[in-house]
Every structure is written in C-alpha cells, then in structure tokens.
Coordinates of C-alpha atoms in Angstrom, one line a residue:
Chain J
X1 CA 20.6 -25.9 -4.0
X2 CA 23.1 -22.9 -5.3
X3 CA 20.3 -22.1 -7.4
X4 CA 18.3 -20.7 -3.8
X5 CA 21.3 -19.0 -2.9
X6 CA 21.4 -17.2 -6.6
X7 CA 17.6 -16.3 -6.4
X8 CA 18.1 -14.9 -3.0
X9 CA 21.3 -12.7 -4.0
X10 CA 19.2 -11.7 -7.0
X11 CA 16.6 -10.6 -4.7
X12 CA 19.0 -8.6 -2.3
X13 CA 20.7 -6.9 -5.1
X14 CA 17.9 -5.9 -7.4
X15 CA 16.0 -4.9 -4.4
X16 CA 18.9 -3.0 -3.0
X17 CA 20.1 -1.6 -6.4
X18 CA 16.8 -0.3 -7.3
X19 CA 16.0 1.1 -3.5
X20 CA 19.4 3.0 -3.4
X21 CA 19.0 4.6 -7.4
X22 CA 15.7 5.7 -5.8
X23 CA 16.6 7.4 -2.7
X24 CA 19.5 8.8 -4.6
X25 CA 17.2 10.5 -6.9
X26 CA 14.9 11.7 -3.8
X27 CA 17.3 12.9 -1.7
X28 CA 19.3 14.7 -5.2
X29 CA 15.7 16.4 -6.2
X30 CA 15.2 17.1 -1.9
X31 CA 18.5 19.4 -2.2
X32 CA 17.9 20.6 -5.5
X33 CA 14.3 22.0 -4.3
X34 CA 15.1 23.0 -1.4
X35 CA 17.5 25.3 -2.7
X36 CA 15.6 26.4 -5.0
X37 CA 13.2 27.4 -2.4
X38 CA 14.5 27.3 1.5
X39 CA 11.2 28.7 2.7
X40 CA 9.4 25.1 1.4
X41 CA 12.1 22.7 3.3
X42 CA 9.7 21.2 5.8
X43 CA 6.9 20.7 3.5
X44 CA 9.4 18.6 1.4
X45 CA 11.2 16.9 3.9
X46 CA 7.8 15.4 4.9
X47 CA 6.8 14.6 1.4
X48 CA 10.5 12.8 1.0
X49 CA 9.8 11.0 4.2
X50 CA 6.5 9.9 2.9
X51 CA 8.3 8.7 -0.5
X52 CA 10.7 7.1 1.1
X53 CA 8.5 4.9 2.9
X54 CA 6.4 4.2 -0.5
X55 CA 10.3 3.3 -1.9
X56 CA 11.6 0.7 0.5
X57 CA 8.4 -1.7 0.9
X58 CA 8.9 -3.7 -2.0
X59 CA 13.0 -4.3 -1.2
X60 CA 11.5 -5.0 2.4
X61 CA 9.6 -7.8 1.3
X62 CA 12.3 -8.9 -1.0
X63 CA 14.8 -9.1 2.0
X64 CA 12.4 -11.2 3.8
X65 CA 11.8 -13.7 0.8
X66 CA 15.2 -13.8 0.6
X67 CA 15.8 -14.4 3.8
X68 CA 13.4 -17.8 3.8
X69 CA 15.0 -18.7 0.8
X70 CA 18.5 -18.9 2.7
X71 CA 17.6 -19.9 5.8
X72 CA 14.6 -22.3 5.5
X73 CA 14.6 -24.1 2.1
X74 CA 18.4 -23.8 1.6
X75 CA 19.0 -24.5 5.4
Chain L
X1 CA 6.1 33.0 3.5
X2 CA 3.4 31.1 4.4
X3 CA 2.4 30.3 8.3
X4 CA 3.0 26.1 7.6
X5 CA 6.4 27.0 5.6
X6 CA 7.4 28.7 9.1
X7 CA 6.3 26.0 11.4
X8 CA 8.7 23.1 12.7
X9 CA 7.1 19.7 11.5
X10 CA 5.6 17.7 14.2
X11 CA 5.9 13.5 13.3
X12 CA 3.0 11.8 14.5
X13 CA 5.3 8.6 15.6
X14 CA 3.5 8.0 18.7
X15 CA 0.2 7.6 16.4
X16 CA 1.9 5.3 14.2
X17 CA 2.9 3.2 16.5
X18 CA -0.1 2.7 18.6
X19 CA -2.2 2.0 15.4
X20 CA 1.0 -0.7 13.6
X21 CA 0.4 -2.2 17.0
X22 CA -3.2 -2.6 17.3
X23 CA -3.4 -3.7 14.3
X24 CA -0.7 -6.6 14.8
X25 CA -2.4 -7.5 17.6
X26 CA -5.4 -7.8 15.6
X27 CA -3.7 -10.2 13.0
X28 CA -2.1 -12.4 15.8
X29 CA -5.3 -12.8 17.1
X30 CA -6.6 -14.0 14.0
X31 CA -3.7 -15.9 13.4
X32 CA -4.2 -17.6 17.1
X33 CA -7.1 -19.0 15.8
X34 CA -5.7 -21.6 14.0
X35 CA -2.7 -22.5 15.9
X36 CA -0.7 -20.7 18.9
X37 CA 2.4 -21.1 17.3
X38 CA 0.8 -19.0 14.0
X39 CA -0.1 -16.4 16.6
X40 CA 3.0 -16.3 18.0
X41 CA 4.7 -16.4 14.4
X42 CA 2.5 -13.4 13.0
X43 CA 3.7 -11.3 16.5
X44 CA 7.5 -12.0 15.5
X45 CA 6.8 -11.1 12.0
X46 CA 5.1 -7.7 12.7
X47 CA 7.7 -6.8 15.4
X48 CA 10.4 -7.4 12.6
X49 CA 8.9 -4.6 10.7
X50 CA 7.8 -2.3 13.4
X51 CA 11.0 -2.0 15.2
X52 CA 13.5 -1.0 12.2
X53 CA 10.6 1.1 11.0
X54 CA 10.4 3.0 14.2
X55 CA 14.3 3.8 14.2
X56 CA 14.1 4.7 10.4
X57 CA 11.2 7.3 11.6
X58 CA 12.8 9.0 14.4
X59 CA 16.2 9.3 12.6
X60 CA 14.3 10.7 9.5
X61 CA 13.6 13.7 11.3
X62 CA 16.5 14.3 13.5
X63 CA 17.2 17.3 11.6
X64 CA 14.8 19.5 10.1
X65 CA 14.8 23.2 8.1
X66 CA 17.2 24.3 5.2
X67 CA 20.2 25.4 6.4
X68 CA 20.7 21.3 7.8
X69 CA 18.9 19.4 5.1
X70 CA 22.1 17.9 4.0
X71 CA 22.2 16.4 7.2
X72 CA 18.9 15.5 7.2
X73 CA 19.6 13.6 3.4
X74 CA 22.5 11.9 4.6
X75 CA 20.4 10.6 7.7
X76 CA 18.0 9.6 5.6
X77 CA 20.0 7.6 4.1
X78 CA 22.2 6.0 6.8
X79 CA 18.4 5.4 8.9
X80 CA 17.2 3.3 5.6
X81 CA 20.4 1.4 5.3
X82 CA 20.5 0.0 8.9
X83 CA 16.8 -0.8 8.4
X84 CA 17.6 -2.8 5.7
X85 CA 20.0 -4.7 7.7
X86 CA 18.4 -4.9 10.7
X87 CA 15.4 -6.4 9.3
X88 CA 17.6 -9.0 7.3
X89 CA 19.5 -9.7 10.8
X90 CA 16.3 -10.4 12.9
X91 CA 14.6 -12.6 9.9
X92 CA 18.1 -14.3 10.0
X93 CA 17.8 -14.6 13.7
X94 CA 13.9 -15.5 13.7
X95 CA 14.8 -18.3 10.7
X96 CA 18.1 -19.9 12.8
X97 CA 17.0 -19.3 16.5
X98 CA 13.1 -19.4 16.9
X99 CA 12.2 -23.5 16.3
X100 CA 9.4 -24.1 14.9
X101 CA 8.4 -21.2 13.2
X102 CA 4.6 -21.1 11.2
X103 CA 6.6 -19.4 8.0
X104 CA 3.3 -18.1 6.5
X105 CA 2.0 -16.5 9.1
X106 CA 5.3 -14.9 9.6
X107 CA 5.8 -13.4 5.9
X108 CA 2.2 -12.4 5.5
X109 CA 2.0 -10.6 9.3
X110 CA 5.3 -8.7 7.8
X111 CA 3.9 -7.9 4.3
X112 CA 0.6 -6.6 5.2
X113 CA 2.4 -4.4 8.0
X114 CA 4.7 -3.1 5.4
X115 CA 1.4 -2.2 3.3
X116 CA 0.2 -0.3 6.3
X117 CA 3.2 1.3 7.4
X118 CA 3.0 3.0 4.0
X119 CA -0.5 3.7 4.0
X120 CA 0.1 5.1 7.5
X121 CA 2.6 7.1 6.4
X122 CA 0.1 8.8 3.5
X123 CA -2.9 8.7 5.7
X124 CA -2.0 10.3 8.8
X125 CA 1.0 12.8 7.3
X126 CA 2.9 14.6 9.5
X127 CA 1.5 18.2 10.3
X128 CA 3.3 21.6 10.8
X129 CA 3.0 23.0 14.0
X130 CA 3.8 26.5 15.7

C-alpha cells in the first residue's frame, strides 16, 4: 500500500518539477524577448499562452492519475 | 511597427468555451450509452478540466503590452499554480464525495479534454484586434 502513495508523490513531483523548470524557462525567454523587442510583446504573450497550455497537459494528467491512485486504490 | 504589433490581443475564451463544452456534451452522451452513471462520470470529469482551465485563461491575459509583462509572467504563473491545485482538490473531492463513480469514464472524459484544450488553444489562436 505505501508503495501507491510513493507512485503517486512521484507523479506529483516529477510532473510539478518538470512543469515549473518549463514555465520558468518560458516566462525567463517571454522577458528576455520582449525586451529585446517591446513593439512584439502581444504577439509573444499569445505564443507563451499557447506554450503554456502545450506545458501543463501532461502534469494535468499526472495529477489526475495520481489522484486515483490515492483516493481509489489506496482508499 | 507593424499594424498587429499595435493592436491589443483579443482571447477568443468565449469560443473556447462553447466548443470544450459541446464537445463534453458529445462524450457524455456517448458515454450515456452504456450506463448513466458513465454519463454522468464523463460530465464530472470534463467540468474538472474546464473550470480551472477557464480561470487559468482569463488570468493569463489580465495584463497585456510591455511596460506590464512582468505582471503578466508572474500571473501566469500564480493562474497555473492554482490550476494545479484546483484540479487536484476537485478529483480529491470527486474521488471522496461522489459514490459511485465510473473511474474510466471519468479519466478518459478529462484526458481527451486536456488534448483538446491544447489543440484549441493552437487551432483557434487568439487574434490582434484594433
């Protein structure tokens, strides 16, 4: 049974870990450009957006596993 | 400067919304087929996606243009956070409250909306407007 609860804190925090290193990077490179060029901000806020929905499904669908894992086969 | 560089961003969200939620109906439908409860189940599990995903859309673009894009980062960030959380709190509440639940029907309802919230997303981008 504690191995459920292991599989579903890996799940969280890989899912997490690797969703937050890559909205780090996005919203880092959304400054960075849109210093570079100010004129460009609203085409690259929309593309960001876009990304950042492209980033979070798969930690999404982990958090839901997860969430079976702890509350249904565990529970 | 270009005439779309100028142009405030218009979010389709309305549009978004109306398709996520045809399309759920469709699949509850389909899932009603073989029992009401998998109906029922695949309804829960595409509202569970659909409602965070909404908030995480219209806080997205609370701020827009240059001079606030920090604020506009840091919102991004806070909006995809309490998504996170608030789908983990309503499967925790669907999983502990809702008995019986048809799990498959649930998690695939939820996965294919996530699929099309994405392909939403890419498909129908949002467009700069005057």
């Amino acid at each position: 049974m504690e191995m459920v609860f292991i599989a579903a804190a890996l799940i969280i925090g890989l899912g997490a870990l690797g969703a937050g290193i890559g909205f780090g990077l996005l919203g880092g490179k959304l400054l960075e450009s849109t210093a570079r060029q100010p004129e460009m901000a609203n085409q690259l806020q929309t593309k960001a957006f876009i990304m950042a929905g492209l980033l979070d499904a798969v930690p999404m669908i982990g958090v839901g596993i997860a969430m079976y894992l702890i509350f249904v086969v565990a529970g | 400067m270009n005439r779309s560089s100028r142009a405030i961003t218009y979010v389709p969200l309305g549009k978004w919304l109306i398709i996520e939620m045809a399309v759920l109906l469709i699949l509850s439908l389909l899932w009603l087929l073989e029992s009401c409860l998998a109906g029922y189940s695949a309804l829960i599990g595409g509202l569970i996606f659909v409602i965070p995903n909404a908030y995480f859309a219209h806080r997205a673009y609370r701020y827009q243009g240059a001079r606030q894009m920090h604020l506009a980062v840091s919102n991004i960030f806070r909006a995809e956070s309490i998504k996170l959380a608030l789908t983990a709190v309503f499967f925790a509440a669907v999983f502990t409250l809702m008995e019986p639940v048809h799990v498959p029907a649930l998690l695939f309802t939820f996965a294919v909306m996530v699929v099309l919230g994405t392909a939403l997303r890419w498909l129908i981008r949002p467009r700069p407007q005057r």
